[in-house]
């Protein structure tokens, strides 16, 4: 058993009267690709927003790399190695593709403020080289100077992942990365995920595309109405009657 | 040569204010570039104007030291203010900073040492034109270099998307505050210089009208780069002098020019320098000021 990188205990988030995430326990091992599935409104994205610090938990704890990070803010968590993408792509649209990746490297690069004030000195050339290398790896090298918003939808998704990986994270959280992708793009994404997993990166994958999840993940948790209703290997989950009911509804409704 | 001298003598005040206004426009550019609409810079200008003028007038401080102290005072006040108001965004942030300006104006009226409504007179006219333009040069350089540094990139990221910026590890609040305080420092420097360029200062000079005027310089000039605010300040400060011969038609034409600029170069005069990039940004609907 790999050591646990992320441990979530009794995590709870309420919005008014709605309990979006209800006492969820999860643990994700180092190097694991962990799938998170569930019907719309099950609380998947809320759970991710709690882990990445965009929401404050109302109860429960989050431990990352052995320390309590429950109350840390997004930028502090990014610094500790949690990188994420968003369900509705959040690129810096008016900036270039290269600048987006440079910003992804923010936590890895030293401040060049003082250096930048020295006349005629080139600024940030090392970071530029590193960022170009990342773009090349993602097949976006030729579009480095395009504005992020000028990319095709699939390329925007890829750029967002490239930006997240630029920070050399310990945990990568992907919120529906295949949403809106066509079949070819989805297959390419699946290949990329496998490649990252082989490299030893820990990944949490939220996805509706069940084939993608079952193909890529070693372990899968199922959320419904804010509660974890099942967890196990892909085959186990697919066979689970509770999960089938959550997705398809019970026979009585028909 | 003599004609040039005569020109300078006749327009010295206008030329000086072109420079001072350009510095002010750059002071608000910092927050605008970060995507934050703040209108406190007129007040910071006033704080430093009064602070530095009192130091030279009553305490006998040497001019450069008085300027520095005035600007630092403005920056020191901007720090707790910024820490408080940056919970707000957009128009609410603008109103909060505007309200601060009103507080400053009323405070100046209430404190006896400022001369209250009469203002301060007899300020030693220490400011030379070269002081103004040397300051402008240095401030322009610093802003331009910051813009292309990691700080400038973080400011751009915050302007584009605060949530995504935080996810990259950027401490959003701290960067906003840095832009705000640096803006206050620059506005304060301009205030000290302006006070010693004139003979007298009055509290009304630093009110609502000035706050809006500074914003208009930056917006008309454009915020994508540091040349924009300077262009805006130069054009809008020089225009009244240039149009002087038209007499009563001057204001009409000036207003018309402003409307034309806003309609045809909505992202500022500076975008006319790089029309293609401006068109691309417009096409993708990039953020201006949140």
Short mmCIF file of C-alpha atoms in Angstrom, two decimals:
data_model
loop_
_atom_site.label_atom_id
_atom_site.label_comp_id
_atom_site.label_asym_id
_atom_site.label_seq_id
_atom_site.Cartn_x
_atom_site.Cartn_y
_atom_site.Cartn_z
CA UNK A 1 0.00 0.00 0.00
CA UNK A 2 1.37 3.38 -1.01
CA UNK A 3 1.58 6.10 1.67
CA UNK A 4 -1.42 8.41 1.68
CA UNK A 5 -0.84 11.78 0.04
CA UNK A 6 -4.32 13.15 0.62
CA UNK A 7 -6.55 12.22 3.52
CA UNK A 8 -10.00 13.66 3.92
CA UNK A 9 -11.97 13.04 7.09
CA UNK A 10 -15.69 13.76 7.62
CA UNK A 11 -15.49 16.74 5.26
CA UNK A 12 -18.68 18.78 5.17
CA UNK A 13 -19.83 21.84 3.23
CA UNK A 14 -23.25 23.44 3.48
CA UNK A 15 -24.82 26.09 1.27
CA UNK A 16 -27.76 27.42 3.24
CA UNK A 17 -29.90 24.35 3.92
CA UNK A 18 -28.23 22.19 1.29
CA UNK A 19 -25.47 19.90 2.42
CA UNK A 20 -23.36 19.79 -0.73
CA UNK A 21 -20.67 17.60 0.77
CA UNK A 22 -21.76 15.46 3.69
CA UNK A 23 -19.15 13.87 5.97
CA UNK A 24 -17.05 12.49 3.14
CA UNK A 25 -13.98 10.39 3.91
CA UNK A 26 -11.42 9.80 1.19
CA UNK A 27 -7.81 8.90 0.97
CA UNK A 28 -5.66 9.04 -2.11
CA UNK A 29 -2.33 7.26 -2.17
CA UNK A 30 0.89 8.66 -3.53
CA UNK A 31 1.05 7.98 -7.27
CA UNK A 32 -2.57 6.84 -7.47
CA UNK A 33 -5.01 7.85 -10.18
CA UNK A 34 -8.23 8.33 -8.30
CA UNK A 35 -11.58 8.71 -10.02
CA UNK A 36 -14.46 10.70 -8.60
CA UNK A 37 -17.82 10.12 -10.24
CA UNK A 38 -21.44 10.78 -9.52
CA UNK A 39 -24.58 12.26 -11.07
CA UNK A 40 -24.88 16.00 -11.68
CA UNK A 41 -25.13 17.92 -8.43
CA UNK A 42 -23.62 15.07 -6.42
CA UNK A 43 -21.03 17.42 -4.89
CA UNK A 44 -17.97 16.43 -6.89
CA UNK A 45 -16.91 19.94 -7.84
CA UNK A 46 -17.69 21.23 -4.34
CA UNK A 47 -15.41 18.56 -2.93
CA UNK A 48 -12.65 19.62 -5.32
CA UNK A 49 -13.13 23.26 -4.41
CA UNK A 50 -12.68 22.30 -0.76
CA UNK A 51 -9.48 20.41 -1.51
CA UNK A 52 -8.04 23.27 -3.57
CA UNK A 53 -9.02 25.82 -0.94
CA UNK A 54 -11.57 27.74 -3.01
CA UNK A 55 -14.25 26.83 -0.49
CA UNK A 56 -13.92 26.76 3.29
CA UNK A 57 -15.06 23.54 4.91
CA UNK A 58 -17.82 23.71 7.53
CA UNK A 59 -16.47 20.59 9.19
CA UNK A 60 -13.94 17.84 8.83
CA UNK A 61 -10.27 17.84 7.95
CA UNK A 62 -8.03 17.71 4.91
CA UNK A 63 -4.50 16.43 5.33
CA UNK A 64 -2.02 16.76 2.49
CA UNK A 65 1.43 15.21 2.64
CA UNK A 66 0.94 14.53 6.35
CA UNK A 67 0.00 18.07 7.44
CA UNK A 68 -3.36 19.65 8.12
CA UNK A 69 -4.25 22.00 5.26
CA UNK A 70 -7.96 22.37 5.98
CA UNK A 71 -7.89 26.12 6.45
CA UNK A 72 -5.27 27.08 3.88
CA UNK A 73 -6.10 29.34 0.98
CA UNK A 74 -5.78 28.41 -2.71
CA UNK A 75 -2.43 30.09 -3.30
CA UNK A 76 -0.93 28.41 -0.22
CA UNK A 77 -2.16 25.02 -1.38
CA UNK A 78 -0.77 25.66 -4.86
CA UNK A 79 2.58 26.32 -3.26
CA UNK A 80 2.38 23.00 -1.42
CA UNK A 81 1.82 21.19 -4.67
CA UNK A 82 -1.91 21.01 -5.40
CA UNK A 83 -2.67 22.01 -8.99
CA UNK A 84 -6.04 21.87 -10.66
CA UNK A 85 -8.07 22.56 -13.74
CA UNK A 86 -11.61 23.85 -13.83
CA UNK A 87 -14.81 22.39 -15.19
CA UNK A 88 -15.46 25.62 -17.08
CA UNK A 89 -11.98 26.30 -18.43
CA UNK A 90 -10.33 29.19 -16.61
CA UNK A 91 -7.41 30.28 -18.72
CA UNK A 92 -6.01 33.79 -18.75
CA UNK A 93 -7.81 34.42 -22.01
CA UNK A 94 -6.28 37.72 -23.00
CA UNK A 95 -2.74 36.49 -22.35
CA UNK A 96 -0.69 34.38 -24.69
CA UNK A 97 -0.40 30.61 -24.48
CA UNK A 98 3.20 30.99 -23.31
CA UNK A 99 2.24 33.52 -20.63
CA UNK A 100 -0.38 31.10 -19.31
CA UNK A 101 2.27 28.43 -18.79
CA UNK A 102 4.70 30.98 -17.33
CA UNK A 103 2.03 31.80 -14.76
CA UNK A 104 1.66 28.11 -14.09
CA UNK A 105 5.33 28.13 -13.14
CA UNK A 106 4.76 30.92 -10.63
CA UNK A 107 5.40 28.78 -7.55
CA UNK A 108 8.53 27.31 -9.13
CA UNK A 109 10.15 30.57 -10.23
CA UNK A 110 12.03 33.11 -8.17
CA UNK A 111 10.83 36.67 -8.18
CA UNK A 112 12.68 38.78 -10.74
CA UNK A 113 11.40 42.17 -9.60
CA UNK A 114 14.75 43.59 -8.61
CA UNK A 115 16.51 42.04 -11.59
CA UNK A 116 13.86 43.54 -13.86
CA UNK A 117 14.79 47.03 -12.72
CA UNK A 118 18.35 46.67 -14.00
CA UNK A 119 18.48 48.46 -17.36
CA UNK A 120 18.59 46.38 -20.55
CA UNK A 121 18.58 43.12 -18.66
CA UNK A 122 16.49 40.37 -20.21
CA UNK A 123 13.75 39.22 -17.87
CA UNK A 124 12.86 35.62 -17.10
CA UNK A 125 14.56 33.87 -20.01
CA UNK A 126 15.14 30.64 -18.04
CA UNK A 127 11.46 30.37 -17.19
CA UNK A 128 10.58 31.05 -20.80
CA UNK A 129 12.69 28.11 -21.93
CA UNK A 130 11.13 25.80 -19.35
CA UNK A 131 7.65 26.91 -20.37
CA UNK A 132 8.35 26.41 -24.06
CA UNK A 133 9.50 22.89 -23.30
CA UNK A 134 6.21 22.18 -21.55
CA UNK A 135 4.25 23.58 -24.50
CA UNK A 136 6.22 21.41 -26.90
CA UNK A 137 5.40 18.37 -24.77
CA UNK A 138 1.72 19.16 -25.10
CA UNK A 139 1.93 19.86 -28.81
CA UNK A 140 1.17 23.54 -28.30
CA UNK A 141 4.64 24.85 -29.11
CA UNK A 142 3.57 26.32 -32.42
CA UNK A 143 0.78 28.29 -30.77
CA UNK A 144 2.95 29.83 -28.03
CA UNK A 145 2.23 33.41 -29.11
CA UNK A 146 -1.48 32.95 -29.77
CA UNK A 147 -3.89 34.31 -27.20
CA UNK A 148 -5.29 31.54 -25.01
CA UNK A 149 -8.83 32.36 -26.13
CA UNK A 150 -7.84 31.89 -29.78
CA UNK A 151 -7.17 28.18 -29.26
CA UNK A 152 -9.66 25.49 -30.18
CA UNK A 153 -11.69 24.05 -27.33
CA UNK A 154 -9.63 20.88 -27.07
CA UNK A 155 -6.39 22.88 -27.13
CA UNK A 156 -7.69 25.12 -24.37
CA UNK A 157 -8.33 22.06 -22.21
CA UNK A 158 -4.83 20.82 -22.96
CA UNK A 159 -3.32 24.22 -22.19
CA UNK A 160 -5.08 24.28 -18.84
CA UNK A 161 -3.57 20.90 -17.99
CA UNK A 162 -0.17 22.08 -19.24
CA UNK A 163 -0.43 25.16 -17.01
CA UNK A 164 -1.31 22.99 -14.01
CA UNK A 165 1.61 20.65 -14.68
CA UNK A 166 4.01 23.55 -15.15
CA UNK A 167 3.98 24.01 -11.37
CA UNK A 168 5.38 20.46 -10.99
CA UNK A 169 2.59 19.53 -8.56
CA UNK A 170 2.37 16.57 -6.22
CA UNK A 171 -1.36 16.29 -6.80
CA UNK A 172 -3.18 17.14 -10.02
CA UNK A 173 -6.93 17.57 -9.86
CA UNK A 174 -8.77 17.44 -13.17
CA UNK A 175 -12.38 18.61 -13.12
CA UNK A 176 -14.10 17.04 -16.12
CA UNK A 177 -11.17 17.40 -18.50
CA UNK A 178 -12.97 15.52 -21.29
CA UNK A 179 -16.12 17.66 -21.17
CA UNK A 180 -16.86 18.89 -24.67
CA UNK A 181 -14.04 16.90 -26.21
CA UNK A 182 -14.69 14.76 -29.25
CA UNK A 183 -13.86 11.05 -29.27
CA UNK A 184 -10.36 11.50 -30.70
CA UNK A 185 -9.44 14.21 -28.21
CA UNK A 186 -10.81 12.09 -25.39
CA UNK A 187 -8.67 9.13 -26.40
CA UNK A 188 -5.61 11.38 -26.58
CA UNK A 189 -6.43 12.68 -23.10
CA UNK A 190 -6.71 9.16 -21.76
CA UNK A 191 -3.28 8.37 -23.18
CA UNK A 192 -1.84 11.47 -21.60
CA UNK A 193 -3.27 10.56 -18.20
CA UNK A 194 -1.68 7.11 -18.39
CA UNK A 195 1.63 8.72 -19.26
CA UNK A 196 1.40 11.03 -16.26
CA UNK A 197 0.45 8.15 -13.99
CA UNK A 198 3.46 6.17 -15.17
CA UNK A 199 5.56 9.20 -14.27
CA UNK A 200 4.31 8.78 -10.68
CA UNK A 201 1.98 11.79 -10.47
CA UNK A 202 -1.01 11.55 -8.15
CA UNK A 203 -4.21 12.47 -9.96
CA UNK A 204 -7.80 13.01 -8.94
CA UNK A 205 -10.06 12.77 -11.96
CA UNK A 206 -13.65 13.93 -12.00
CA UNK A 207 -15.36 12.75 -15.11
CA UNK A 208 -18.69 11.87 -16.65
CA UNK A 209 -17.09 9.82 -19.37
CA UNK A 210 -17.29 6.48 -17.56
CA UNK A 211 -15.07 4.73 -20.08
CA UNK A 212 -12.32 7.29 -19.45
CA UNK A 213 -12.59 6.89 -15.68
CA UNK A 214 -12.69 3.12 -15.73
CA UNK A 215 -9.76 3.00 -18.16
CA UNK A 216 -7.52 5.44 -16.32
CA UNK A 217 -8.26 5.03 -12.61
CA UNK A 218 -7.02 2.47 -10.13
CA UNK A 219 -9.60 3.46 -7.59
CA UNK A 220 -12.96 5.14 -7.91
CA UNK A 221 -15.27 6.85 -5.40
CA UNK A 222 -18.91 7.57 -6.14
CA UNK A 223 -20.73 10.57 -4.72
CA UNK A 224 -24.48 11.06 -4.62
CA UNK A 225 -26.31 13.87 -2.84
CA UNK A 226 -23.08 14.88 -1.14
CA UNK A 227 -22.39 11.46 0.34
CA UNK A 228 -19.89 8.87 -0.68
CA UNK A 229 -21.98 5.86 -1.63
CA UNK A 230 -19.25 3.56 -2.89
CA UNK A 231 -15.53 3.22 -3.31
CA UNK A 232 -13.40 0.53 -4.90
CA UNK A 233 -11.68 -0.69 -8.03
CA UNK A 234 -13.28 0.14 -11.39
CA UNK A 235 -14.76 -3.32 -11.87
CA UNK A 236 -16.19 -3.38 -8.35
CA UNK A 237 -17.84 0.00 -8.87
CA UNK A 238 -19.36 -0.98 -12.19
CA UNK A 239 -20.95 -4.01 -10.59
CA UNK A 240 -22.19 -2.18 -7.49
CA UNK A 241 -26.03 -2.13 -7.36
CA UNK A 242 -26.11 1.07 -5.27
CA UNK A 243 -24.07 2.87 -7.92
CA UNK A 244 -26.28 1.56 -10.71
CA UNK A 245 -29.33 2.82 -8.91
CA UNK A 246 -27.79 6.28 -8.39
CA UNK A 247 -27.01 6.59 -12.06
CA UNK A 248 -30.00 4.86 -13.64
CA UNK A 249 -32.63 5.32 -10.97
CA UNK A 250 -34.41 2.35 -9.37
CA UNK A 251 -36.76 0.28 -11.45
CA UNK A 252 -39.77 1.54 -9.45
CA UNK A 253 -39.63 5.00 -11.01
CA UNK A 254 -40.38 3.73 -14.50
CA UNK B 1 16.35 79.96 -29.66
CA UNK B 2 14.73 83.03 -28.23
CA UNK B 3 11.39 81.94 -29.63
CA UNK B 4 11.77 78.60 -27.92
CA UNK B 5 12.54 80.36 -24.66
CA UNK B 6 9.48 82.52 -25.09
CA UNK B 7 7.38 79.45 -25.77
CA UNK B 8 8.62 77.79 -22.60
CA UNK B 9 7.99 80.88 -20.54
CA UNK B 10 4.47 81.25 -21.86
CA UNK B 11 3.54 77.62 -21.45
CA UNK B 12 5.66 76.63 -18.49
CA UNK B 13 2.69 75.90 -16.28
CA UNK B 14 0.97 73.80 -18.93
CA UNK B 15 4.15 71.88 -19.69
CA UNK B 16 4.69 71.24 -16.01
CA UNK B 17 1.16 69.99 -15.52
CA UNK B 18 1.46 67.70 -18.51
CA UNK B 19 4.29 65.96 -16.67
CA UNK B 20 2.53 65.95 -13.30
CA UNK B 21 -0.67 64.60 -14.84
CA UNK B 22 1.29 61.90 -16.66
CA UNK B 23 2.74 60.79 -13.30
CA UNK B 24 -0.75 60.75 -11.79
CA UNK B 25 -2.08 58.74 -14.73
CA UNK B 26 0.68 56.17 -14.16
CA UNK B 27 -0.20 56.01 -10.47
CA UNK B 28 -3.73 54.84 -11.25
CA UNK B 29 -2.50 52.67 -14.12
CA UNK B 30 -0.95 50.27 -11.59
CA UNK B 31 -4.28 49.32 -10.07
CA UNK B 32 -6.10 49.41 -13.40
CA UNK B 33 -3.55 47.03 -14.87
CA UNK B 34 -4.33 44.70 -11.97
CA UNK B 35 -8.00 44.94 -12.96
CA UNK B 36 -8.99 47.04 -9.96
CA UNK B 37 -10.94 50.27 -10.24
CA UNK B 38 -9.68 52.56 -7.47
CA UNK B 39 -10.27 56.29 -7.22
CA UNK B 40 -8.17 57.16 -4.19
CA UNK B 41 -5.16 58.64 -5.92
CA UNK B 42 -6.41 62.23 -5.83
CA UNK B 43 -6.61 61.90 -2.05
CA UNK B 44 -3.11 60.41 -1.83
CA UNK B 45 -1.93 63.30 -3.95
CA UNK B 46 -3.58 65.70 -1.52
CA UNK B 47 -2.18 64.01 1.57
CA UNK B 48 1.33 64.27 0.20
CA UNK B 49 0.79 67.78 -1.13
CA UNK B 50 -0.22 69.00 2.31
CA UNK B 51 2.33 66.86 4.10
CA UNK B 52 5.29 68.01 2.04
CA UNK B 53 4.16 71.64 1.85
CA UNK B 54 3.82 71.81 5.62
CA UNK B 55 7.27 70.30 6.01
CA UNK B 56 8.97 72.87 3.78
CA UNK B 57 6.79 75.75 4.92
CA UNK B 58 6.64 75.24 8.67
CA UNK B 59 9.41 72.78 9.52
CA UNK B 60 12.03 74.02 7.09
CA UNK B 61 12.68 70.60 5.59
CA UNK B 62 14.83 70.48 2.46
CA UNK B 63 12.66 70.02 -0.63
CA UNK B 64 13.67 66.48 -1.67
CA UNK B 65 13.23 65.16 1.88
CA UNK B 66 9.82 66.84 2.17
CA UNK B 67 8.75 65.25 -1.14
CA UNK B 68 9.86 61.84 0.03
CA UNK B 69 8.14 62.18 3.41
CA UNK B 70 4.91 63.31 1.76
CA UNK B 71 4.90 60.36 -0.63
CA UNK B 72 5.74 57.91 2.15
CA UNK B 73 2.92 59.33 4.26
CA UNK B 74 0.47 58.72 1.42
CA UNK B 75 1.79 55.17 0.98
CA UNK B 76 1.61 54.51 4.72
CA UNK B 77 -2.05 55.53 4.77
CA UNK B 78 -2.83 53.51 1.65
CA UNK B 79 -1.65 50.29 3.28
CA UNK B 80 -4.38 49.84 5.93
CA UNK B 81 -6.93 51.36 3.55
CA UNK B 82 -6.05 48.86 0.83
CA UNK B 83 -6.08 45.97 3.27
CA UNK B 84 -9.64 46.94 4.13
CA UNK B 85 -11.18 47.88 0.78
CA UNK B 86 -9.75 45.08 -1.33
CA UNK B 87 -12.47 42.83 0.00
CA UNK B 88 -14.53 44.73 -2.56
CA UNK B 89 -14.50 44.61 -6.32
CA UNK B 90 -15.54 46.67 -9.30
CA UNK B 91 -17.78 49.62 -8.75
CA UNK B 92 -18.00 48.98 -4.98
CA UNK B 93 -14.25 49.28 -4.69
CA UNK B 94 -14.39 52.50 -6.70
CA UNK B 95 -17.04 53.97 -4.40
CA UNK B 96 -15.16 52.94 -1.25
CA UNK B 97 -11.97 54.63 -2.43
CA UNK B 98 -13.94 57.67 -3.53
CA UNK B 99 -15.47 57.87 -0.05
CA UNK B 100 -11.96 57.76 1.40
CA UNK B 101 -11.13 60.78 -0.78
CA UNK B 102 -14.09 62.63 0.70
CA UNK B 103 -12.91 61.77 4.22
CA UNK B 104 -9.47 63.18 3.42
CA UNK B 105 -10.94 66.37 2.00
CA UNK B 106 -13.13 66.93 5.04
CA UNK B 107 -10.25 66.07 7.37
CA UNK B 108 -8.08 68.72 5.71
CA UNK B 109 -10.90 71.22 6.21
CA UNK B 110 -11.11 70.29 9.89
CA UNK B 111 -7.44 70.47 10.83
CA UNK B 112 -6.29 74.05 11.61
CA UNK B 113 -2.66 73.61 10.52
CA UNK B 114 -3.77 73.02 6.90
CA UNK B 115 -5.28 76.48 6.66
CA UNK B 116 -8.68 74.82 6.28
CA UNK B 117 -10.78 76.23 3.44
CA UNK B 118 -8.25 78.93 2.57
CA UNK B 119 -5.61 76.30 1.94
CA UNK B 120 -1.88 76.84 2.23
CA UNK B 121 -0.26 79.83 0.59
CA UNK B 122 3.33 80.88 0.19
CA UNK B 123 4.67 77.41 -0.52
CA UNK B 124 8.26 77.81 -1.73
CA UNK B 125 8.21 77.22 -5.52
CA UNK B 126 11.02 74.69 -5.50
CA UNK B 127 9.81 72.52 -8.36
CA UNK B 128 11.67 73.02 -11.63
CA UNK B 129 10.44 71.58 -14.89
CA UNK B 130 13.32 69.14 -14.98
CA UNK B 131 12.29 67.75 -11.58
CA UNK B 132 8.93 66.88 -13.04
CA UNK B 133 10.25 65.23 -16.17
CA UNK B 134 13.08 63.41 -14.44
CA UNK B 135 10.49 61.98 -12.03
CA UNK B 136 8.24 61.02 -14.93
CA UNK B 137 11.14 59.29 -16.65
CA UNK B 138 12.10 57.24 -13.60
CA UNK B 139 8.50 56.31 -12.76
CA UNK B 140 7.76 55.35 -16.36
CA UNK B 141 10.84 53.17 -16.42
CA UNK B 142 9.96 51.43 -13.16
CA UNK B 143 6.37 50.79 -14.28
CA UNK B 144 7.45 49.54 -17.70
CA UNK B 145 9.98 47.12 -16.23
CA UNK B 146 7.60 45.91 -13.52
CA UNK B 147 5.05 45.23 -16.23
CA UNK B 148 7.29 42.71 -17.97
CA UNK B 149 8.56 41.15 -14.71
CA UNK B 150 6.95 38.31 -12.77
CA UNK B 151 5.02 40.92 -10.78
CA UNK B 152 3.50 42.41 -13.91
CA UNK B 153 2.56 38.97 -15.12
CA UNK B 154 0.87 38.22 -11.80
CA UNK B 155 -1.03 41.52 -12.05
CA UNK B 156 -2.21 40.53 -15.54
CA UNK B 157 -3.31 37.15 -14.25
CA UNK B 158 -5.34 38.77 -11.47
CA UNK B 159 -6.96 41.08 -14.02
CA UNK B 160 -7.87 38.14 -16.26
CA UNK B 161 -9.14 35.73 -13.60
CA UNK B 162 -8.61 36.02 -9.85
CA UNK B 163 -9.66 32.47 -9.07
CA UNK B 164 -7.30 30.99 -11.64
CA UNK B 165 -4.54 33.34 -10.47
CA UNK B 166 -4.86 32.09 -6.90
CA UNK B 167 -4.75 28.52 -8.21
CA UNK B 168 -1.34 29.23 -9.73
CA UNK B 169 -0.10 30.14 -6.25
CA UNK B 170 -0.37 33.90 -6.66
CA UNK B 171 -1.26 35.65 -3.37
CA UNK B 172 -3.94 37.79 -5.00
CA UNK B 173 -4.64 40.18 -2.11
CA UNK B 174 -0.98 40.93 -1.57
CA UNK B 175 -0.41 41.76 -5.23
CA UNK B 176 -3.45 44.01 -5.37
CA UNK B 177 -2.25 45.77 -2.26
CA UNK B 178 1.25 46.19 -3.70
CA UNK B 179 -0.17 47.86 -6.82
CA UNK B 180 -2.35 50.10 -4.66
CA UNK B 181 0.42 51.19 -2.29
CA UNK B 182 2.91 51.78 -5.10
CA UNK B 183 0.21 53.83 -6.86
CA UNK B 184 -0.29 55.86 -3.67
CA UNK B 185 3.45 56.45 -3.39
CA UNK B 186 3.63 57.72 -6.98
CA UNK B 187 0.48 59.85 -6.61
CA UNK B 188 1.98 61.24 -3.43
CA UNK B 189 5.22 62.14 -5.18
CA UNK B 190 3.19 63.94 -7.85
CA UNK B 191 1.25 65.73 -5.12
CA UNK B 192 4.40 67.04 -3.45
CA UNK B 193 5.84 68.18 -6.75
CA UNK B 194 2.58 69.86 -7.75
CA UNK B 195 2.32 71.69 -4.42
CA UNK B 196 5.81 73.17 -4.85
CA UNK B 197 5.13 74.00 -8.48
CA UNK B 198 2.25 76.21 -7.47
CA UNK B 199 2.30 78.92 -4.91
CA UNK B 200 -0.78 77.66 -3.08
CA UNK B 201 -2.89 74.56 -2.56
CA UNK B 202 -6.52 74.12 -1.58
CA UNK B 203 -8.46 71.09 -0.34
CA UNK B 204 -10.88 71.19 -3.28
CA UNK B 205 -8.06 70.44 -5.70
CA UNK B 206 -7.96 66.86 -4.46
CA UNK B 207 -11.63 66.00 -4.53
CA UNK B 208 -13.98 64.06 -6.77
CA UNK B 209 -13.19 66.04 -9.92
CA UNK B 210 -9.49 65.32 -9.66
CA UNK B 211 -10.08 61.64 -8.92
CA UNK B 212 -12.17 61.28 -12.05
CA UNK B 213 -9.75 63.35 -14.10
CA UNK B 214 -6.85 61.03 -13.21
CA UNK B 215 -8.94 58.02 -14.16
CA UNK B 216 -9.93 59.63 -17.47
CA UNK B 217 -6.27 60.24 -18.37
CA UNK B 218 -5.51 56.56 -17.94
CA UNK B 219 -8.65 55.26 -19.64
CA UNK B 220 -8.48 57.60 -22.64
CA UNK B 221 -4.82 56.76 -23.03
CA UNK B 222 -5.34 53.04 -22.51
CA UNK B 223 -4.00 50.60 -19.93
CA UNK B 224 -2.35 47.82 -21.94
CA UNK B 225 1.04 49.49 -21.53
CA UNK B 226 2.63 52.43 -19.72
CA UNK B 227 2.63 54.66 -22.80
CA UNK B 228 -1.17 54.80 -22.73
CA UNK B 229 -1.66 56.77 -19.51
CA UNK B 230 1.11 59.17 -20.51
CA UNK B 231 -0.52 59.72 -23.91
CA UNK B 232 -3.87 60.33 -22.24
CA UNK B 233 -2.43 62.84 -19.80
CA UNK B 234 -0.47 64.67 -22.48
CA UNK B 235 -3.38 64.94 -24.91
CA UNK B 236 -5.99 65.92 -22.35
CA UNK B 237 -3.75 68.43 -20.57
CA UNK B 238 -2.44 70.03 -23.75
CA UNK B 239 -5.78 70.16 -25.53
CA UNK B 240 -7.23 73.14 -23.63
CA UNK B 241 -4.06 75.13 -24.31
CA UNK B 242 -3.94 74.12 -27.96
CA UNK B 243 -7.60 74.96 -28.48
CA UNK B 244 -7.25 78.31 -26.67
CA UNK B 245 -7.73 80.41 -29.86
CA UNK B 246 -11.21 78.94 -30.34
CA UNK B 247 -12.33 80.68 -27.16
CA UNK B 248 -15.95 79.85 -26.38
CA UNK B 249 -16.00 76.92 -28.81
CA UNK B 250 -13.10 75.31 -27.02
CA UNK B 251 -15.05 73.24 -24.54
CA UNK B 252 -17.43 72.02 -27.23
CA UNK B 253 -14.59 70.80 -29.44
CA UNK B 254 -12.78 69.31 -26.47
CA UNK B 255 -15.83 67.33 -25.49
CA UNK B 256 -16.33 66.19 -29.07
CA UNK B 257 -12.73 64.98 -29.30
CA UNK B 258 -13.16 63.01 -26.08
CA UNK B 259 -16.31 61.33 -27.40
CA UNK B 260 -14.62 60.45 -30.70
CA UNK B 261 -11.65 58.92 -28.91
CA UNK B 262 -13.84 56.83 -26.62
CA UNK B 263 -15.98 55.61 -29.53
CA UNK B 264 -13.18 54.79 -31.96
CA UNK B 265 -10.47 53.75 -29.51
CA UNK B 266 -12.49 52.42 -26.57
CA UNK B 267 -9.45 50.73 -25.09
CA UNK B 268 -7.46 53.91 -25.29
CA UNK B 269 -5.21 55.89 -27.59
CA UNK B 270 -2.35 53.47 -26.97
CA UNK B 271 -4.22 50.72 -28.83
CA UNK B 272 -3.87 52.81 -31.99
CA UNK B 273 -0.16 51.99 -31.82
CA UNK B 274 -0.87 48.28 -32.15
CA UNK B 275 -4.18 47.95 -33.91
CA UNK B 276 -3.83 44.25 -34.71
CA UNK B 277 -3.25 43.16 -31.14
CA UNK B 278 -6.09 45.39 -29.97
CA UNK B 279 -8.40 43.75 -32.51
CA UNK B 280 -7.37 40.28 -31.36
CA UNK B 281 -7.99 41.15 -27.73
CA UNK B 282 -11.35 42.65 -28.59
CA UNK B 283 -12.22 39.56 -30.59
CA UNK B 284 -11.64 37.24 -27.64
CA UNK B 285 -13.36 39.62 -25.22
CA UNK B 286 -10.36 40.04 -22.93
CA UNK B 287 -10.76 41.70 -19.56
CA UNK B 288 -10.20 45.38 -19.09
CA UNK B 289 -11.09 46.40 -15.59
CA UNK B 290 -13.15 44.08 -13.47
#
